[in-house]
Structures are given as C-alpha cells and as structure tokens.
Coordinates of C-alpha atoms and ligand atoms in Angstrom, one line a residue:
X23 CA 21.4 -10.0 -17.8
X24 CA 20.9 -13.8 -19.2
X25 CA 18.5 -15.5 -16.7
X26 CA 17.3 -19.0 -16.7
X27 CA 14.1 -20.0 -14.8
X28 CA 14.2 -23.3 -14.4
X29 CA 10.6 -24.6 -13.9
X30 CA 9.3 -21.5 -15.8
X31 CA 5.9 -22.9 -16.7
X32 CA 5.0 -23.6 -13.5
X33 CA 2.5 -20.9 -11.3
X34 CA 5.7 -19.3 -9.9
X35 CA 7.8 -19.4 -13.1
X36 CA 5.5 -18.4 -15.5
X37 CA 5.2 -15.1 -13.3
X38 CA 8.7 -14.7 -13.2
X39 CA 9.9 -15.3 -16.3
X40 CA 7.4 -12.1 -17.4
X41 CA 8.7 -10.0 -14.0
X42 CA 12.1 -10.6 -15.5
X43 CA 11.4 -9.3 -19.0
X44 CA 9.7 -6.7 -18.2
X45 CA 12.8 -6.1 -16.1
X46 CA 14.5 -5.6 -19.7
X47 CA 16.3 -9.2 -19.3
X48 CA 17.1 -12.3 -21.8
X49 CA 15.5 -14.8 -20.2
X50 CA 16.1 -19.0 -20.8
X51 CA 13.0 -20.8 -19.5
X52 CA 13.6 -24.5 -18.9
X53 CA 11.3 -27.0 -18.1
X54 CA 10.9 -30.6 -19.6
X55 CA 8.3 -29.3 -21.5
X56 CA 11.2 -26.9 -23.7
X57 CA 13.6 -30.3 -23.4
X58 CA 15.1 -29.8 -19.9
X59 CA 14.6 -32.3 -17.1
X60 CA 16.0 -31.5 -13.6
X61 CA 15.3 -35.2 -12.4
X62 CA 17.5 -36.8 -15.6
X63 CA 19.8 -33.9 -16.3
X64 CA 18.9 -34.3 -20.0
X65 CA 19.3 -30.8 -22.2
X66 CA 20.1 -29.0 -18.7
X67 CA 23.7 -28.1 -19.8
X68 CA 22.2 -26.8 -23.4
X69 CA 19.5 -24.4 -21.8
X70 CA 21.6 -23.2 -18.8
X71 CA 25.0 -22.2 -20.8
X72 CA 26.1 -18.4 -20.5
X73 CA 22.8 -17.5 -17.8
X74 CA 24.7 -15.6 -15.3
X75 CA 22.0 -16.4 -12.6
X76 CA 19.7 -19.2 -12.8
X77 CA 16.7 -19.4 -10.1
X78 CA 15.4 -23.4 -9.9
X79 CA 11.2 -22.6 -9.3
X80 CA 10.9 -26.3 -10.3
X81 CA 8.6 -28.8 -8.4
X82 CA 6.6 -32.1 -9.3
X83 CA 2.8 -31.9 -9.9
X84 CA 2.5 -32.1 -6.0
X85 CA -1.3 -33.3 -6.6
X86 CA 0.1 -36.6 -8.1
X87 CA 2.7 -37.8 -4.7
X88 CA 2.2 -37.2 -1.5
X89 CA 4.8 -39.0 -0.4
X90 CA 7.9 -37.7 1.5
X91 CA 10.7 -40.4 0.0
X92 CA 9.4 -39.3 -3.7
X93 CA 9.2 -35.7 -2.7
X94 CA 12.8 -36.0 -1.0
X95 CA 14.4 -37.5 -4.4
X96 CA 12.8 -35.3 -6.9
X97 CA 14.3 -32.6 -5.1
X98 CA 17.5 -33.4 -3.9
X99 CA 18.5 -34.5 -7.7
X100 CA 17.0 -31.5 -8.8
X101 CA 18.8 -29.3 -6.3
X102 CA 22.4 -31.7 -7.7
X103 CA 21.6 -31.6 -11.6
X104 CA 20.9 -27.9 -11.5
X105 CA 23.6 -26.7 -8.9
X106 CA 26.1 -28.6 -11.4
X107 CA 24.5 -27.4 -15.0
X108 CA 25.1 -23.6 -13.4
X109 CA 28.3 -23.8 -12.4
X110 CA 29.3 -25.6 -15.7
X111 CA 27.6 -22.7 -17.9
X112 CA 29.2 -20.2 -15.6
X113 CA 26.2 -18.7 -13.8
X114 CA 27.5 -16.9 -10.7
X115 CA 24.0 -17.2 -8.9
X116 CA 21.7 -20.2 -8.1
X117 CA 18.5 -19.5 -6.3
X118 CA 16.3 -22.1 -4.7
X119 CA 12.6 -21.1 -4.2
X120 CA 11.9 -23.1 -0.7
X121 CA 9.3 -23.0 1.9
X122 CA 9.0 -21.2 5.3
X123 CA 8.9 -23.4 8.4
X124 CA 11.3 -26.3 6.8
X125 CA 14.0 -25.7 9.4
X126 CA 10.8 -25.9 11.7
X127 CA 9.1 -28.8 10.6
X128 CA 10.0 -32.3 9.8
X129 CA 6.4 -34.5 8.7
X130 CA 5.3 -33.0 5.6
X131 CA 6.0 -34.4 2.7
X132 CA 6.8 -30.8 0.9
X133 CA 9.1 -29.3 3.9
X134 CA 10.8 -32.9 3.5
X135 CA 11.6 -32.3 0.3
X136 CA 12.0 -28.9 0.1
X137 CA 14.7 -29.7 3.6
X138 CA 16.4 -32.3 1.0
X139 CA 16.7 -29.5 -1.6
X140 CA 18.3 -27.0 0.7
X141 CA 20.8 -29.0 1.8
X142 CA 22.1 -30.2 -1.4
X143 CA 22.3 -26.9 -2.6
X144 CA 24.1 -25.0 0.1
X145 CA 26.7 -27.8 -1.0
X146 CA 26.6 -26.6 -5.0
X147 CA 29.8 -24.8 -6.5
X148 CA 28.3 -21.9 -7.2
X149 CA 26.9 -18.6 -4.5
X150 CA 23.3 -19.2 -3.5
X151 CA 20.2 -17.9 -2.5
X152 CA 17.6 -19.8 -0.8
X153 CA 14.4 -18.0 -0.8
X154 CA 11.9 -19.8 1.9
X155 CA 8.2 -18.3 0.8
X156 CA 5.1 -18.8 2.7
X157 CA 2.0 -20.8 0.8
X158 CA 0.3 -19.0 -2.1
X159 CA -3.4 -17.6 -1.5
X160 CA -4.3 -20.8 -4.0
X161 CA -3.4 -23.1 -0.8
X162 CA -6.5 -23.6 0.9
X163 CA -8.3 -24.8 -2.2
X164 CA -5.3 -26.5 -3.0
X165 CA -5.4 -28.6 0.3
X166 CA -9.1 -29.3 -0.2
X167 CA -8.5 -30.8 -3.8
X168 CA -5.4 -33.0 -2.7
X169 CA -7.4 -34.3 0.4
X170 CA -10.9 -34.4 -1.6
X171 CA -13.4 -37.9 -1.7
X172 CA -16.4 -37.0 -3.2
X173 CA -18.7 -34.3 -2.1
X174 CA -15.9 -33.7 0.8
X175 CA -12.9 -32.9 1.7
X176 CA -11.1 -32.2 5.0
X177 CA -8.4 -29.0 5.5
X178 CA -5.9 -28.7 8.4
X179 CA -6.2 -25.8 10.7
X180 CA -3.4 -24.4 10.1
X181 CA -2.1 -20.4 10.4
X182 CA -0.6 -19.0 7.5
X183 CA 0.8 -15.7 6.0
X184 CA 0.0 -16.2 2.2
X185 CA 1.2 -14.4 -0.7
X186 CA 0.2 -13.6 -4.1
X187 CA 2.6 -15.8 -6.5
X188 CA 2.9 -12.6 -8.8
X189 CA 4.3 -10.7 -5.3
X190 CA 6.2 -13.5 -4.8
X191 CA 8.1 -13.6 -8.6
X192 CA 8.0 -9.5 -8.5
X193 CA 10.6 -10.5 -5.5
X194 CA 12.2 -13.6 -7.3
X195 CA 13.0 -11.6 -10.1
X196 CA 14.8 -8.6 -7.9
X197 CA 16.8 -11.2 -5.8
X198 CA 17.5 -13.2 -9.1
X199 CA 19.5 -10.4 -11.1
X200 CA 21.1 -8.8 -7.2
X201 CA 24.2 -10.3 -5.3
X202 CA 24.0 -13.9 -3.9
X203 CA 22.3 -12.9 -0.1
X204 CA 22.6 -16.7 1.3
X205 CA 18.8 -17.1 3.0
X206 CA 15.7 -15.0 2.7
X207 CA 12.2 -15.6 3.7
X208 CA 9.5 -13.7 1.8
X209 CA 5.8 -13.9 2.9
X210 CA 2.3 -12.4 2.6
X211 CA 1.2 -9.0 4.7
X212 CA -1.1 -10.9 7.4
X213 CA -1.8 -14.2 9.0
X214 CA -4.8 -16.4 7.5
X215 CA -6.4 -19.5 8.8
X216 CA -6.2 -21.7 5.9
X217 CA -9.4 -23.2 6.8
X218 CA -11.2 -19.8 6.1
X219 CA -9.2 -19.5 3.2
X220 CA -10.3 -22.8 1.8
X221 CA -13.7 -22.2 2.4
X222 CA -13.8 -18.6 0.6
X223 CA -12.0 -19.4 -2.2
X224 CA -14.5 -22.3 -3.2
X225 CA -17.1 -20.4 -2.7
X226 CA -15.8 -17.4 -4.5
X227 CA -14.9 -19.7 -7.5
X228 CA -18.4 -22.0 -6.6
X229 CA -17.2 -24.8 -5.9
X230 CA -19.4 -26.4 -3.8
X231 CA -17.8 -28.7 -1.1
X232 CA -18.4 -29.7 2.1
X233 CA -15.0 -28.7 4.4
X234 CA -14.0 -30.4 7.5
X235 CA -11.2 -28.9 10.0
X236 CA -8.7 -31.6 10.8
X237 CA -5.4 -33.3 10.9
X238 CA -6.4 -36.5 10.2
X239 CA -6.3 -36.9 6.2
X240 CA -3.5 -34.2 5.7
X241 CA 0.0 -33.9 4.7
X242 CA 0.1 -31.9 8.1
X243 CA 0.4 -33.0 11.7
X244 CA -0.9 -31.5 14.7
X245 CA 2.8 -30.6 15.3
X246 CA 2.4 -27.8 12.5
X247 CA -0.4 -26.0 15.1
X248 CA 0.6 -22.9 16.5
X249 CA 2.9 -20.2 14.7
X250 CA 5.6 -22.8 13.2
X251 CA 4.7 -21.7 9.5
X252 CA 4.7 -18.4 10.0
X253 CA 7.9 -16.0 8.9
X254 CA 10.5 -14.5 11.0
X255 CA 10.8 -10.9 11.7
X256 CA 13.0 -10.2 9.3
X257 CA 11.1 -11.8 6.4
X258 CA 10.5 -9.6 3.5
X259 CA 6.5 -9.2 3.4
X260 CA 5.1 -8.6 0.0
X261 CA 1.5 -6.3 -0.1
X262 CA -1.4 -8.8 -1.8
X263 CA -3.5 -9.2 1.1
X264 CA -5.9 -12.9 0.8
X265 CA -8.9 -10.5 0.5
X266 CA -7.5 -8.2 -2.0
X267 CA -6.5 -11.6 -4.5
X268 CA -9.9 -13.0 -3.5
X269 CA -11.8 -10.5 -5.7
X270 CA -10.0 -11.4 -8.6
X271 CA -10.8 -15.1 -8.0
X272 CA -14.5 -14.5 -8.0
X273 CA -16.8 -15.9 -10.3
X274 CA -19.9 -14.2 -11.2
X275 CA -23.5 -16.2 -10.4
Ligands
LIG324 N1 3.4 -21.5 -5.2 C1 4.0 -20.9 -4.3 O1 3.7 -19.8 -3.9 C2 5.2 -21.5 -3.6 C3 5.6 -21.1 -2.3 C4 6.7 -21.7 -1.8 C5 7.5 -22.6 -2.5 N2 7.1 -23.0 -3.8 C6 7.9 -24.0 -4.5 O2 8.0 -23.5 -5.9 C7 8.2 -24.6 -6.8 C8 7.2 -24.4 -7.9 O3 5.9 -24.3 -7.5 P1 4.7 -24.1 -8.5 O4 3.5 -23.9 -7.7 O5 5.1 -23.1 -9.5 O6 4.7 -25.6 -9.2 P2 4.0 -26.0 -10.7 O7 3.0 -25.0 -11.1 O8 3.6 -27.4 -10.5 O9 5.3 -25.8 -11.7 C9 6.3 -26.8 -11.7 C10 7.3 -26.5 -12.7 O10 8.4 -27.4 -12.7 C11 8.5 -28.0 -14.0 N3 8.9 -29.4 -13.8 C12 8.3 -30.4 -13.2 N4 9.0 -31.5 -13.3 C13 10.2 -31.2 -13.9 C14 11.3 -31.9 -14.3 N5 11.5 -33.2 -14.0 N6 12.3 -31.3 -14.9 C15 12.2 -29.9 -15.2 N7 11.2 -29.2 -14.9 C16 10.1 -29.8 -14.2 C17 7.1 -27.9 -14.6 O11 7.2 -27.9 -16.1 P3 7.2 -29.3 -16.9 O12 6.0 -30.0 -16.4 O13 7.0 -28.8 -18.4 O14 8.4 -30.0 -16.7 C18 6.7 -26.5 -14.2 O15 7.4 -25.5 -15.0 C19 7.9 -25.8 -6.0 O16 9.1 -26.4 -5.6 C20 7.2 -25.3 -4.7 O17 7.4 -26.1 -3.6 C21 6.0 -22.5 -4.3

C-alpha cells in the first residue's frame, strides 16, 4: 500500500516510516524539509497524490513556542491543508496522531492545539483515525529542557503512562494500513511520575541539573494533578516499560 507520513523526520515519523517498510509498503515521507509544508500547503498535493492512507505525525519544534494561540494555528491549518491534500490525491484514510487527556484538559498549550487539530479533522472529507498517545519516555527531560534557567530547572508533578515512540509507530503503522476505526488511545504499560522520570533520565544521560517539583513555570496547571492524563480502559497499551527504555539511554562514566 502507498503510505505518506506526513512529518516523517520527526521522533514519531522517522520510526514509522521504517515500521512501514519493513511492513513491505511504498512509503511518501513529507515534511518541509522534502518540499512539503502543512502550515502553507506548498508541494502537499505533489507528495500526497495516489497514498491511499496518509497518517499527519507533524508538529512544530515545541521547544521554540509555548504558546497556546501559535500552537492552536499551526495545527488547525495543518489538520485543514492535509485533510484536503488527501482527499484530493484520493487517500481513503487520514490519521491524526494526538494526545491523551485533550478532551480532559483545556490549559496546555499542546492539548490546545492538539484539541484544535481534532476538531478540524473530524470535519475533513475523507474517514479518520485519531490516535490520542500518552507522552514518550523522552518527556521528563523534555519538560526540564523547555522549563530550564541555568543550572535549574523546574518539572510538574504530573502522572503519566509513557511509551516508547518506536511502540508507539509499531502501532501507527498497523492502524495506518487497517480500516478507518474513528478514535483510539494508545499508551505505555504502567503509570510514571514524570518528576522521577526527569530526574533518571538526566542522570542516566549525565546531565547534571538541579530539578524542582512544581506548577509554577510549566505548560501545566495544578488542574492536570490527579489521573486526568492517564488512558481509558480501553486504550491499547504498548510493552516498553520507562525502566526497560532507560537502559538504552544510559551513558557510560
Ligand atoms: N512523541 C510522542 O510520543 C508523541 C505523543 C503524542 C503525540 N505526539 C504528537 O506527534 C507529533 C510529532 O511529534 P514528534 O515528537 O515526532 O515531533 P518532531 O520530532 O518535532 O517532528 C516534527 C515533524 O514535523 C515536521 N514539520 C514541522 N513543521 C512542519 C511544517 N510546517 N510542514 C510540514 N512538516 C513540518 C518536521 O519536519 P521539518 O522540520 O523538516 O518540516 C518533523 O518531521 C506532534 O504533533 C506531537 O504532539 C507525539
């Protein structure tokens, strides 16, 4: 089957494009770096033509905004240009890779977006799936370099179910060339605090810097507290567990 990953080179897309080609598929990766731009449109039409599924895994450099209204545009055009450049080229499948706990949570900046993105594309001419993952293994040290001022930086306390982003395009790619299934959530096997997380991973990779457990600071609000990011019962749950990844991301002394 033809298959276009639409943010390919990114940390999901990269993994997915190689799921899917192992899978034994032609795959069209698309990205402004190969001459496709989901914001303008430009050479969308060119590198989605004939794809009879196209999964959107697109996303700004999230390090460089952490602003809802930018977050909110970015994807709501994406969601538009890409919806349209499918249906034009005659794909019969769009998938949207969102995030668990958007239909729970209206603050950060990233659910806002990712809400914006939903909605638009529930409205595209063509069958969806919106897949709604939990955060990567990567997302405490990802939070601690986003919130980072010198020597320090400050985490939210938040409870998590991470994954491991090749789990998480091992199920991308299944969903991708299967029947349009509407809404899925996928997450990790077990709940983390992503406080702990942040903490091991720096110190696996040795990075030394000094943590601090709060909301202040964060994309998140206290309202994220409790099990709000956590998936439903039916969520598919993928086997990486944090500790398992965390030996690969070790760095010897
Ligand atoms: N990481 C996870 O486990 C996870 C979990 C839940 C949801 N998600 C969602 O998955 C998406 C991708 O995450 P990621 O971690 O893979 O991000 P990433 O590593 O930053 O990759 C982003 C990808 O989007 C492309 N891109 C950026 N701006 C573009 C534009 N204007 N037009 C076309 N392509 C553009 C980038 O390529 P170019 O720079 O070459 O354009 C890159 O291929 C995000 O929407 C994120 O919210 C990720």
């Amino acid at each position: 089957m033809r298959v276009a990953v639409v943010g390919g080179t990114g940390r999901v897309g990269r993994p997915l494009v190689e799921a899917l080609r192992r899978g034994g598929h032609d795959v069209v990766v698309a990205a402004r770096s190969t001459g496709a731009d989901v914001v303008t449109g430009r050479g969308l039409d060119g590198a989605l033509r004939g794809c009879a599924a196209v999964v959107d895994a697109s996303g700004p450099s999230w390090l460089s905004t952490r602003r809802a209204r930018d977050l909110e545009g970015f994807f709501a055009a994406a969601a538009d240009r890409v919806g349209d450049a499918a249906a034009r080229g005659g794909a019969q499948h769009l998938v949207v890779l969102s995030a668990v706990g958007v239909d729970r949570l209206s603050g950060p900046p990233l659910l806002a977006g990712k809400r914006a993105q939903e909605e638009r594309a529930r409205r595209a001419p063509l069958r969806t799936t919106v897949v709604r993952a939990t955060p990567p293994h990567e997302a405490g040290a990802d939070v601690a370099a986003l919130t980072r001022e010198g020597d320090g930086a400050v985490v939210p306390p938040l409870l998590v179910q991470p994954l491991a982003v090749a789990d998480l395009a091992a199920e991308l790619a299944r969903v991708a060339v299967g029947p349009p299934r509407g809404l899925l959530e996928v997450a990790g096997p077990r709940t983390e605090d992503l406080v702990d997380m942040a903490r091991r991973t720096l110190s696996a990779r040795r990075e030394p810097l000094e943590l601090r457990a709060s909301w202040r600071g964060t994309p998140f609000g206290v309202e994220a507290a409790g099990e709000v990011l956590l998936p439903g019962p039916g969520a598919v749950l993928t086997p990486t567990t944090f500790d398992s990844w965390l030996l690969d991301a070790w760095v010897p002394a």
